[in-house]
Short mmCIF file of C-alpha atoms and ligand atoms in Angstrom, two decimals:
data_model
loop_
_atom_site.label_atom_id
_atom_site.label_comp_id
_atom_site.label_asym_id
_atom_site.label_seq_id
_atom_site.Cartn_x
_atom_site.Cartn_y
_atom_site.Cartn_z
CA UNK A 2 91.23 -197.87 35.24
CA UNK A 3 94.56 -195.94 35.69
CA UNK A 4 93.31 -192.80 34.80
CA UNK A 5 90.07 -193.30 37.23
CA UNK A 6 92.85 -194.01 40.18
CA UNK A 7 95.30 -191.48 39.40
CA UNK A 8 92.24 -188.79 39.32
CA UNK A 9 91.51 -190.26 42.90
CA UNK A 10 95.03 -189.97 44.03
CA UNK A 11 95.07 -186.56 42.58
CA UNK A 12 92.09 -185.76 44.54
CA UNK A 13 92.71 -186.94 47.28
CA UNK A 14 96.86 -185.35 47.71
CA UNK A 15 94.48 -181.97 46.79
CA UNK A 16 91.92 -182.56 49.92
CA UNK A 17 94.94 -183.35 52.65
CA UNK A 18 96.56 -180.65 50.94
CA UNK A 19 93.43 -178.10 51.30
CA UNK A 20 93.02 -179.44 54.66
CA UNK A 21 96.46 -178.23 55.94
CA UNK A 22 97.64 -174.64 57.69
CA UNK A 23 100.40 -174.41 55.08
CA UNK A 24 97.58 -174.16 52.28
CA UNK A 25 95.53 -171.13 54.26
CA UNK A 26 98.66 -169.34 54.80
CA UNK A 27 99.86 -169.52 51.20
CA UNK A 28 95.67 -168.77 49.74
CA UNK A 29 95.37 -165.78 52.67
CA UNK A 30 99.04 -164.63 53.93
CA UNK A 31 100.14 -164.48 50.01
CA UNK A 32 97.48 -162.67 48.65
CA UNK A 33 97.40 -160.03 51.15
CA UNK A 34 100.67 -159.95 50.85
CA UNK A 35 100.56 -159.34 47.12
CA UNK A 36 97.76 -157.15 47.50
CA UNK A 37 99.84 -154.95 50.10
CA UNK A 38 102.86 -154.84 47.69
CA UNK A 39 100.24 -153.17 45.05
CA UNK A 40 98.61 -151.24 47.62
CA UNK A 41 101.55 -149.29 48.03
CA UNK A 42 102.96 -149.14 45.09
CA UNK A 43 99.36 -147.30 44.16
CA UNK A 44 100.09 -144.51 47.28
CA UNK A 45 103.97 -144.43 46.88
CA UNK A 46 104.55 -140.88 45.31
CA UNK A 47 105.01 -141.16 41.75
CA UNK A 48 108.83 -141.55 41.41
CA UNK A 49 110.17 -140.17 38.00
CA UNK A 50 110.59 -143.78 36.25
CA UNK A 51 114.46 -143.69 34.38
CA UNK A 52 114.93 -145.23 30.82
CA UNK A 53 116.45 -148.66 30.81
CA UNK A 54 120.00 -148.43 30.23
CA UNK A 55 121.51 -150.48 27.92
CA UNK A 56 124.20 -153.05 28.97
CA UNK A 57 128.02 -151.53 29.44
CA UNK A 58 130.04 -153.63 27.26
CA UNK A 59 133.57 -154.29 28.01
CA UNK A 60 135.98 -154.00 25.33
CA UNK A 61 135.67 -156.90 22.23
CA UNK A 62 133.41 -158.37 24.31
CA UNK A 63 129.94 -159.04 24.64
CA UNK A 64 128.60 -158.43 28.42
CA UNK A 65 128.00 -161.60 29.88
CA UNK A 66 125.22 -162.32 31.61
CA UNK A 67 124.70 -165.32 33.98
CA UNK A 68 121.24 -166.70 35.21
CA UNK A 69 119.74 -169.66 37.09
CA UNK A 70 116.82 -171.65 36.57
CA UNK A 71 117.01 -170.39 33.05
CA UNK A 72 115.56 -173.79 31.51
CA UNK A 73 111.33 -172.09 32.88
CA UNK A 74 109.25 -169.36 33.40
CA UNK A 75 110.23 -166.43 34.60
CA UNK A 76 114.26 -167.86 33.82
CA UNK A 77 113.71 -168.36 30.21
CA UNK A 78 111.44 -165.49 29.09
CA UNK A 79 114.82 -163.38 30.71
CA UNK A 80 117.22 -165.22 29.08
CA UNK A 81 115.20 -164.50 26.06
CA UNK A 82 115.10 -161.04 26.47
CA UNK A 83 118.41 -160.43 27.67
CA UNK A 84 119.71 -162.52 24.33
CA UNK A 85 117.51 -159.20 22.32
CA UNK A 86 119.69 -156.82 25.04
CA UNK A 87 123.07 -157.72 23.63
CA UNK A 88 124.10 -159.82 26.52
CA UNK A 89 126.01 -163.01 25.82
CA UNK A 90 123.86 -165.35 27.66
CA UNK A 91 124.67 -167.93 30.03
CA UNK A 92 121.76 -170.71 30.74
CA UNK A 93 122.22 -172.52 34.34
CA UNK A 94 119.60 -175.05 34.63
CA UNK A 95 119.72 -178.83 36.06
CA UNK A 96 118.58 -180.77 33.23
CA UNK A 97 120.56 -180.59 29.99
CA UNK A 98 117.60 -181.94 27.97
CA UNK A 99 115.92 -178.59 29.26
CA UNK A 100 119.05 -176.98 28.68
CA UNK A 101 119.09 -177.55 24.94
CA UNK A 102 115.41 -177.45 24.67
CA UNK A 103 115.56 -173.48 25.67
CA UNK A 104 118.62 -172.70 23.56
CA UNK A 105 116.84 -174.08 20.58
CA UNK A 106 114.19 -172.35 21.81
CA UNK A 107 116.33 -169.08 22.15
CA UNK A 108 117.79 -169.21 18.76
CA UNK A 109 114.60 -169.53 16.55
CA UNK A 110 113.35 -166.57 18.15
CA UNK A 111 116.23 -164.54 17.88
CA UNK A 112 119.25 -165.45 15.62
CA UNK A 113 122.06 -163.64 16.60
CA UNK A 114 121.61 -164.62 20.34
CA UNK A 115 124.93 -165.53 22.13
CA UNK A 116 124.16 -168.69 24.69
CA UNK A 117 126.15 -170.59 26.66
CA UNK A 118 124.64 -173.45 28.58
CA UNK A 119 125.91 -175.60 31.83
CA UNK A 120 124.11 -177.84 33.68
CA UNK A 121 124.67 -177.23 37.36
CA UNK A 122 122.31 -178.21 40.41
CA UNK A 123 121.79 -174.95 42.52
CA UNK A 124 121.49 -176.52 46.03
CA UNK A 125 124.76 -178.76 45.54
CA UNK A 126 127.85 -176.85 46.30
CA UNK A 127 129.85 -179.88 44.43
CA UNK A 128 128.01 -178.67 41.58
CA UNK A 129 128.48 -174.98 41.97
CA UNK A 130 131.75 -175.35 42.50
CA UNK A 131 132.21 -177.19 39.30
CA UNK A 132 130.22 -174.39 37.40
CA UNK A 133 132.56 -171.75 38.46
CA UNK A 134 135.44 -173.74 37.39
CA UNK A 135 133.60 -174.38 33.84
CA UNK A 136 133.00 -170.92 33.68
CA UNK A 137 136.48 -169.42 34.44
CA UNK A 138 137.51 -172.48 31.62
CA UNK A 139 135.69 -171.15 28.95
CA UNK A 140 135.94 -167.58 29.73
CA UNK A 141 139.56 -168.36 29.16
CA UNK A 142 138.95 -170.84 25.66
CA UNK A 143 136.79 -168.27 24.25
CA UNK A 144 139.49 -165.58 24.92
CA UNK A 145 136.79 -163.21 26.87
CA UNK A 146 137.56 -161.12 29.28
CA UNK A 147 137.94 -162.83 32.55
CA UNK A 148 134.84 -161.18 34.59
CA UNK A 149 131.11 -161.06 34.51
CA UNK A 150 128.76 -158.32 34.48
CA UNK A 151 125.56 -159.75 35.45
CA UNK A 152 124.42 -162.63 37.65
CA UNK A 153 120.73 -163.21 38.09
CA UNK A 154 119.89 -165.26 40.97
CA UNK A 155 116.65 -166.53 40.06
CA UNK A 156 115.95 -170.57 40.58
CA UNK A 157 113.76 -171.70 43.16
CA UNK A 158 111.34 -173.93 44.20
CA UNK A 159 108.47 -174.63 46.40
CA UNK A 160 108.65 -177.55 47.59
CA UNK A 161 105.87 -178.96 49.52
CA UNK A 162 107.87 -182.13 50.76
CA UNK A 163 110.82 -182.85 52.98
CA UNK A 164 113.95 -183.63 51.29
CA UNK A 165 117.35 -183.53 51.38
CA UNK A 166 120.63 -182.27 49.64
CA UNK A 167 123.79 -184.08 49.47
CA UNK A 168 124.95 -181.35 52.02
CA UNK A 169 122.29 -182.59 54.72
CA UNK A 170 120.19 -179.10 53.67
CA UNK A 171 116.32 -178.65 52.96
CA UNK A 172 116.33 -178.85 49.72
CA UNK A 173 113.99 -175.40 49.00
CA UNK A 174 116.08 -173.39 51.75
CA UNK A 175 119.54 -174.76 49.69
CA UNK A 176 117.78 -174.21 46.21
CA UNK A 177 115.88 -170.34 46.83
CA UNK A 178 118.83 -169.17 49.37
CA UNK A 179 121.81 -171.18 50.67
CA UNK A 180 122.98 -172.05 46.21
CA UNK A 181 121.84 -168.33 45.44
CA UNK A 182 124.47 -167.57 48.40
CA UNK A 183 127.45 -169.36 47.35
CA UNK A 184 127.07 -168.84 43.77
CA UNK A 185 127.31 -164.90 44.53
CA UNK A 186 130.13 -165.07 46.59
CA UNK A 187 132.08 -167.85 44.16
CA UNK A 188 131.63 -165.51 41.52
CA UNK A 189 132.01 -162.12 43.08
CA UNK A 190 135.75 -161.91 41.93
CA UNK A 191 134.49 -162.28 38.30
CA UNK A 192 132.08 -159.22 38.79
CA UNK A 193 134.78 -157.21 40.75
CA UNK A 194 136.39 -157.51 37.69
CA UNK A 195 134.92 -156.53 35.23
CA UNK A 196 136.06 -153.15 33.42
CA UNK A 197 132.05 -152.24 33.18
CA UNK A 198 129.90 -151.80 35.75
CA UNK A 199 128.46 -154.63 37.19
CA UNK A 200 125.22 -156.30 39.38
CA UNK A 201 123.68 -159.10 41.09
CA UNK A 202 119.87 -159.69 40.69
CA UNK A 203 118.44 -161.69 43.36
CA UNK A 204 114.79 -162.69 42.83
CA UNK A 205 113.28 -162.43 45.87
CA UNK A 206 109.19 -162.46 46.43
CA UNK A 207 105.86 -160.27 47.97
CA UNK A 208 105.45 -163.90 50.33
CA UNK A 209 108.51 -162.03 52.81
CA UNK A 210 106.00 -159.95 53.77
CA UNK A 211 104.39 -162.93 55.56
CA UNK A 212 107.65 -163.38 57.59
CA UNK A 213 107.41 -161.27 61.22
CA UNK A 214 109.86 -162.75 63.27
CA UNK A 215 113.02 -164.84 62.36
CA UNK A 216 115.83 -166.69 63.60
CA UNK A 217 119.25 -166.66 61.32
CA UNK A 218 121.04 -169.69 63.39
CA UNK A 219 122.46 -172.89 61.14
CA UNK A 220 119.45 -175.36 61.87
CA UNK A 221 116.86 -172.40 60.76
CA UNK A 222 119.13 -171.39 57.80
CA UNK A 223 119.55 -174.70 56.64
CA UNK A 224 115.84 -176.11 57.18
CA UNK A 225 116.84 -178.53 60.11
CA UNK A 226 115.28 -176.46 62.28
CA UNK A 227 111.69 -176.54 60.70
CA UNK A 228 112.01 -180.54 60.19
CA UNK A 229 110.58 -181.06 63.93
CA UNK A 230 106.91 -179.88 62.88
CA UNK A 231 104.72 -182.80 61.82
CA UNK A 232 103.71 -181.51 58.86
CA UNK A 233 106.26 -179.75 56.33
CA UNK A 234 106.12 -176.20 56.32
CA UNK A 235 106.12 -175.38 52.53
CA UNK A 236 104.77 -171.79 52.92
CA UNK A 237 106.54 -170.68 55.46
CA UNK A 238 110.06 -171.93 54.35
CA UNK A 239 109.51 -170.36 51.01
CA UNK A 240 108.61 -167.12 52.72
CA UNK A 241 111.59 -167.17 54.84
CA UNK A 242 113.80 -168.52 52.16
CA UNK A 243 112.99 -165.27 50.30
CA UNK A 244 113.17 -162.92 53.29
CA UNK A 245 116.96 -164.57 53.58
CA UNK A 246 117.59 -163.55 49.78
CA UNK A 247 116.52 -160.19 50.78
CA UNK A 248 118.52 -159.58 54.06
CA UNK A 249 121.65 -161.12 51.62
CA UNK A 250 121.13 -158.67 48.87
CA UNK A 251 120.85 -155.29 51.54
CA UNK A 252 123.46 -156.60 53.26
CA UNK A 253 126.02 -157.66 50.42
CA UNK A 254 125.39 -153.98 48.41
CA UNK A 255 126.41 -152.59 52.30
CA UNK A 256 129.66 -154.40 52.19
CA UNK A 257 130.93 -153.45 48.88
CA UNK A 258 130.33 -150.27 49.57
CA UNK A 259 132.37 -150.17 52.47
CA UNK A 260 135.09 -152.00 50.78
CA UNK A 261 138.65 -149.89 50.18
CA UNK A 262 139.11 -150.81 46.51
CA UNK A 263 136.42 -148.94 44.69
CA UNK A 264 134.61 -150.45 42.11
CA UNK A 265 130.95 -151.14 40.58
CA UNK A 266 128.81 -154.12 41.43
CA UNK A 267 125.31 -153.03 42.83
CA UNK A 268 123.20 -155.66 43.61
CA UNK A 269 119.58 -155.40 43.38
CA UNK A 270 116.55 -157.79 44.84
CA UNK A 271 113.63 -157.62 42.50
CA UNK A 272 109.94 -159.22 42.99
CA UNK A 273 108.06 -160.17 39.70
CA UNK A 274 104.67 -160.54 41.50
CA UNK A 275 102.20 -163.04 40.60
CA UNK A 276 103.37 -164.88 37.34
CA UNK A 277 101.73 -168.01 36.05
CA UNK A 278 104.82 -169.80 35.81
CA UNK A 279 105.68 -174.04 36.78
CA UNK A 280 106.45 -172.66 40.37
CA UNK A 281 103.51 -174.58 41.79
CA UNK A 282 104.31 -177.41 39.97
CA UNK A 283 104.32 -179.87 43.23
CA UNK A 284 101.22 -178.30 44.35
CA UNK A 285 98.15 -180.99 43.27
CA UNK A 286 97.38 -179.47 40.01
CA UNK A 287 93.86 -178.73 40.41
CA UNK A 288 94.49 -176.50 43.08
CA UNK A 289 97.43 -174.73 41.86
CA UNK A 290 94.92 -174.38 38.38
CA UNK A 291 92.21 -172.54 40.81
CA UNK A 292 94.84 -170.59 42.70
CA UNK A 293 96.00 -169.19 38.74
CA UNK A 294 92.26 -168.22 38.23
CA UNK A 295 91.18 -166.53 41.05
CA UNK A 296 94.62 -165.13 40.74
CA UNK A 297 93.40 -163.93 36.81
CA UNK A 298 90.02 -162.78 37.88
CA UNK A 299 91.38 -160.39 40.63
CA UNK A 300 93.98 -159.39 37.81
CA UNK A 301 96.92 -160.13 39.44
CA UNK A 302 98.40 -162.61 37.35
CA UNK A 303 101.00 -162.16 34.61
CA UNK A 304 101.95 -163.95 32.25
CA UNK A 305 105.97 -164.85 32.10
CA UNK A 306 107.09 -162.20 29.29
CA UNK A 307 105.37 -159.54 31.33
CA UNK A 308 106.36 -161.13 34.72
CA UNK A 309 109.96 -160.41 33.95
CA UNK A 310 109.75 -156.81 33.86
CA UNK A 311 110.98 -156.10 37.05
CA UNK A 312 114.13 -158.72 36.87
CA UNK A 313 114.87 -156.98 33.46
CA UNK A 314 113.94 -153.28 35.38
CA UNK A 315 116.60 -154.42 37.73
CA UNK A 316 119.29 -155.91 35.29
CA UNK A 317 119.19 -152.64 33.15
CA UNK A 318 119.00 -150.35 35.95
CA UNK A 319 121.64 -147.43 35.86
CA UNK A 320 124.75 -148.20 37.22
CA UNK A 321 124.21 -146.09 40.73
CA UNK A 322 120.85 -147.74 41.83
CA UNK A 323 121.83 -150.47 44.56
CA UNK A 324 120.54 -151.90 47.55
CA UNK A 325 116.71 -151.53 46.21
CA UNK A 326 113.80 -153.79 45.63
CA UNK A 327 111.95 -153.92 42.59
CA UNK A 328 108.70 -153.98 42.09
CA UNK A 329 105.67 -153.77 39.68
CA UNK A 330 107.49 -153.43 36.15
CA UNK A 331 107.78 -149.84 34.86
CA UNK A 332 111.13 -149.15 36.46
CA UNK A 333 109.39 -148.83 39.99
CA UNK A 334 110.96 -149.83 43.29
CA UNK A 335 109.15 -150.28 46.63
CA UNK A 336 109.90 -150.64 50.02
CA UNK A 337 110.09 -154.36 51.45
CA UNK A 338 109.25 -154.85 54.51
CA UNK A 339 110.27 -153.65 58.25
CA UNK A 340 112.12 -157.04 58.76
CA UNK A 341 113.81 -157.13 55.40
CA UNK A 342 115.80 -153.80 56.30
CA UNK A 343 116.97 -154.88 59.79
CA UNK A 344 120.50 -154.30 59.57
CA UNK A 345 121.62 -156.44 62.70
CA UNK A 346 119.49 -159.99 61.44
CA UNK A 347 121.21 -159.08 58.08
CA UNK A 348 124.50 -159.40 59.87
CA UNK A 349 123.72 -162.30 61.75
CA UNK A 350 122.46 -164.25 58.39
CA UNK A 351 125.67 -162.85 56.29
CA UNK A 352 128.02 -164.68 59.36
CA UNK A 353 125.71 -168.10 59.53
CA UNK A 354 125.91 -167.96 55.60
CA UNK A 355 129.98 -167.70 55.56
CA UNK A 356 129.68 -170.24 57.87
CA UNK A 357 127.84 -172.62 55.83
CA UNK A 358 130.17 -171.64 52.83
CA UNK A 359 133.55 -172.77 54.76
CA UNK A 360 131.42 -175.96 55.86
CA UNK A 361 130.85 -176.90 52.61
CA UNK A 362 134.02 -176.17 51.23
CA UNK A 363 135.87 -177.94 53.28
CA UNK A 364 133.57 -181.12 53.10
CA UNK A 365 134.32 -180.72 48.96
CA UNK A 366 137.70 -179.18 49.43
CA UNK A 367 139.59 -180.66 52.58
CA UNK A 368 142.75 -178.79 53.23
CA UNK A 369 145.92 -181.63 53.03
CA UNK A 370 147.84 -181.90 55.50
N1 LIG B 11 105.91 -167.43 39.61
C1 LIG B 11 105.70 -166.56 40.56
O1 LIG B 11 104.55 -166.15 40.80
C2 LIG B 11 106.84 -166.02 41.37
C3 LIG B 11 106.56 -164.96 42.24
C4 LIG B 11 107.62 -164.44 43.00
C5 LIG B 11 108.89 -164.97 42.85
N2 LIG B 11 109.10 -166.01 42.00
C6 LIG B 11 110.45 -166.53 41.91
O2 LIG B 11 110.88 -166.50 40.57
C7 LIG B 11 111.90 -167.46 40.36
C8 LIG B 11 111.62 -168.25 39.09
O3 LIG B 11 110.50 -169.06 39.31
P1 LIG B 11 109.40 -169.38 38.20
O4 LIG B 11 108.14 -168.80 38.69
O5 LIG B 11 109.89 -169.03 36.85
O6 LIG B 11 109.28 -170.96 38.40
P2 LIG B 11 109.64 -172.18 37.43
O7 LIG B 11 108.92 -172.03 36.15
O8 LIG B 11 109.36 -173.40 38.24
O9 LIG B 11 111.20 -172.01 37.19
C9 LIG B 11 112.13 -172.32 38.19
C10 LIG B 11 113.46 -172.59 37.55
O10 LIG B 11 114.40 -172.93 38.58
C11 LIG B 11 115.07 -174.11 38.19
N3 LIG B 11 115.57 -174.87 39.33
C12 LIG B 11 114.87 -175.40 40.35
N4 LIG B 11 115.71 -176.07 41.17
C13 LIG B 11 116.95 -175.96 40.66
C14 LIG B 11 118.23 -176.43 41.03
N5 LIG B 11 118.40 -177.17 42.14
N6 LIG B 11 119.29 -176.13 40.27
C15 LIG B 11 119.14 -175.40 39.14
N7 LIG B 11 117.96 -174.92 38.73
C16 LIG B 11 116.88 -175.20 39.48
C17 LIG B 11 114.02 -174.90 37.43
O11 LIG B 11 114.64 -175.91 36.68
P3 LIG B 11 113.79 -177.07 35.91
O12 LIG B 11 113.30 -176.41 34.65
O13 LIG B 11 114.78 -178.14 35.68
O14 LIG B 11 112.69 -177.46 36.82
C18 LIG B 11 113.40 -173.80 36.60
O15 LIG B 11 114.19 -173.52 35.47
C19 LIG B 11 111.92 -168.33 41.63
O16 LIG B 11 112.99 -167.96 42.44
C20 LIG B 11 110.60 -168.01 42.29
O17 LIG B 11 110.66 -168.19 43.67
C21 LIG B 11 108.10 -166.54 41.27
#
């Protein structure tokens, strides 16, 4: 009797939810969108593809590598691989039962990996706040060097209900942009540090091609702003969420450059593509099952070990390649689109962001009088 009810629930979340504009745009806006990524990379010239380079290790260390949303798809398969790179890798997830899951996981497949797991939530400053405190802590007990060499912004969600952060944020916009945000500029001093070369991977997605206008204020950046529809805008907010990562990356590898201390830290955006992942997870299942096979049948869907190839095109990139966007595996990078490169939105999101990033800190952090 359960079962018969659930299936009718089930059914019935998947006809509202076939019924609304937010499901046309993701089955028709993201596939075109895909299909123009590929599109171009098939008429781009053929750009000489470069040999992965192999991680710059500091001195008695292993390089340390940091990514998010490491506990699933597209996070775990890199943490994997990155553990058969030589990196010492540290797992950020939410749930520590996931958490120990993949580093048991990990270490059966490969013996000699180097893990490090801390549970932090992305879209809670509190929390990534905490993490960078952790971090600097056992840096310092396990007498490594104090810096990092690679961050890999990868958790995100799509969320196809409203809800909120501790912070008063949309929880997707604070998990896919406003936590990737913070984290880089928390740990930025680490990666200025660090004697080797070092990068920020921010994985962005084909859907910011959907995007064709946007505004950068506060309410916009922080979801508020897309609360007064009736119905919550899942598809566009994860579009725009990623755009946002994108502007972020172009515009962060343009300040460092311009910075008077020289150093190394390139940051990269990379795209996997379509990747049959738990992204759709809140998505009925039925329908996210059907978008997967008409997804296979066209032959646009990876799996998560071939999925990565971009984020792991983009971690291992030589040292000089900044400011680019990923795409398509095989060391290839694309152009992303018009919007993604405009240099004065970039600005405008960089100074809303900061913004935020004071707000919050002095909500965790009040200054004493
Ligand atoms: N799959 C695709 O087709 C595709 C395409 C383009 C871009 N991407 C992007 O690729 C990235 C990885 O996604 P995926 O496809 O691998 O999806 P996934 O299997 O759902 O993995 C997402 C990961 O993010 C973690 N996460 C979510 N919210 C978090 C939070 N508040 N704090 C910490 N971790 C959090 C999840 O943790 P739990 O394990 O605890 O849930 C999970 O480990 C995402 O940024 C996604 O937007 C995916």
């Amino acid at each position: 009797m359960m079962g018969i009810r659930m299936a009718i629930k089930e059914l019935w979340n998947a006809l509202q939810f076939i019924c609304s504009v937010e499901f046309w745009r993701m089955s028709v806006f993201w596939t075109l969108s895909l299909l123009f990524s590929y599109c171009r990379l098939l008429l781009a010239p053929k750009s000489k593809s470069y040999p992965r380079c192999p991680p710059a290790t500091p001195i008695n260390n292993k390089p340390v590598c940091i990514i998010t949303g490491a506990t699933s798809g597209l996070g775990k398969a890199a943490a994997y691989a990155l553990s058969k790179e030589g990196f010492c890798v540290v797992l950020v997830g939410r749930s520590s039962d996931l958490l120990l899951k993949t580093v048991l996981e990990i270490t059966s497949s490969n013996k000699d990996a180097q893990l490090k797991a801390f549970q932090v939530d992305i879209s809670s400053f509190q929390s990534i706040l905490n993490f960078n405190r952790s971090l600097q802590q056992w840096l310092s007990d396990t007498k490594m060097h104090s810096s990092v060499q690679l961050l890999i912004n990868n958790a995100g969600i799509l969320a196809t209900s409203y809800r909120l952060t501790a912070e008063g944020y949309d929880q997707m916009m604070a998990t896919n942009y406003i936590g990737a945000f913070c984290l880089a500029k928390l740990l930025l001093p680490l990666l200025i540090n660090s004697p080797v070369p070092s990068r920020i991977v921010n994985v962005t997605s084909f859907t910011h091609r959907s995007v064709f206008n946007m505004q950068v204020d506060k309410e916009t950046v922080t979801g508020k702003s897309f609360l007064r529809r009736k119905q919550y805008p899942c598809a566009r907010i994860y579009e725009y969420s990623k755009l946002c990562l994108l502007l972020f990356s172009y515009e962060l590898h343009h300040q460092l450059r311009l910075m008077e201390k020289p150093h190394q830290v390139s940051v990269i955006a990379t795209d996997p593509g379509a990747v049959e992942t738990n992204i759709m997870r809140e998505v009925p299942s039925c329908l996210s099952h059907v978008a997967f096979m008409v997804l296979k049948i066209l032959g646009l869907l990876q799996s998560p070990e071939k999925g990565i190839s971009s984020i792991i095109d983009a971690a291992l990139a030589p040292p000089d390649k900044s400011g680019v966007y990923f795409f398509g595996g095989k060391g290839r990078t694309l152009n992303s689109s018009v919007l993604s490169h405009n240099a004065e939105l970039a600005q405008e999101l960089w100074t809303t962001s900061c913004d935020l990033f004071l707000q919050s800190q002095l909500v965790v952090e009040p200054i004493s009088t």
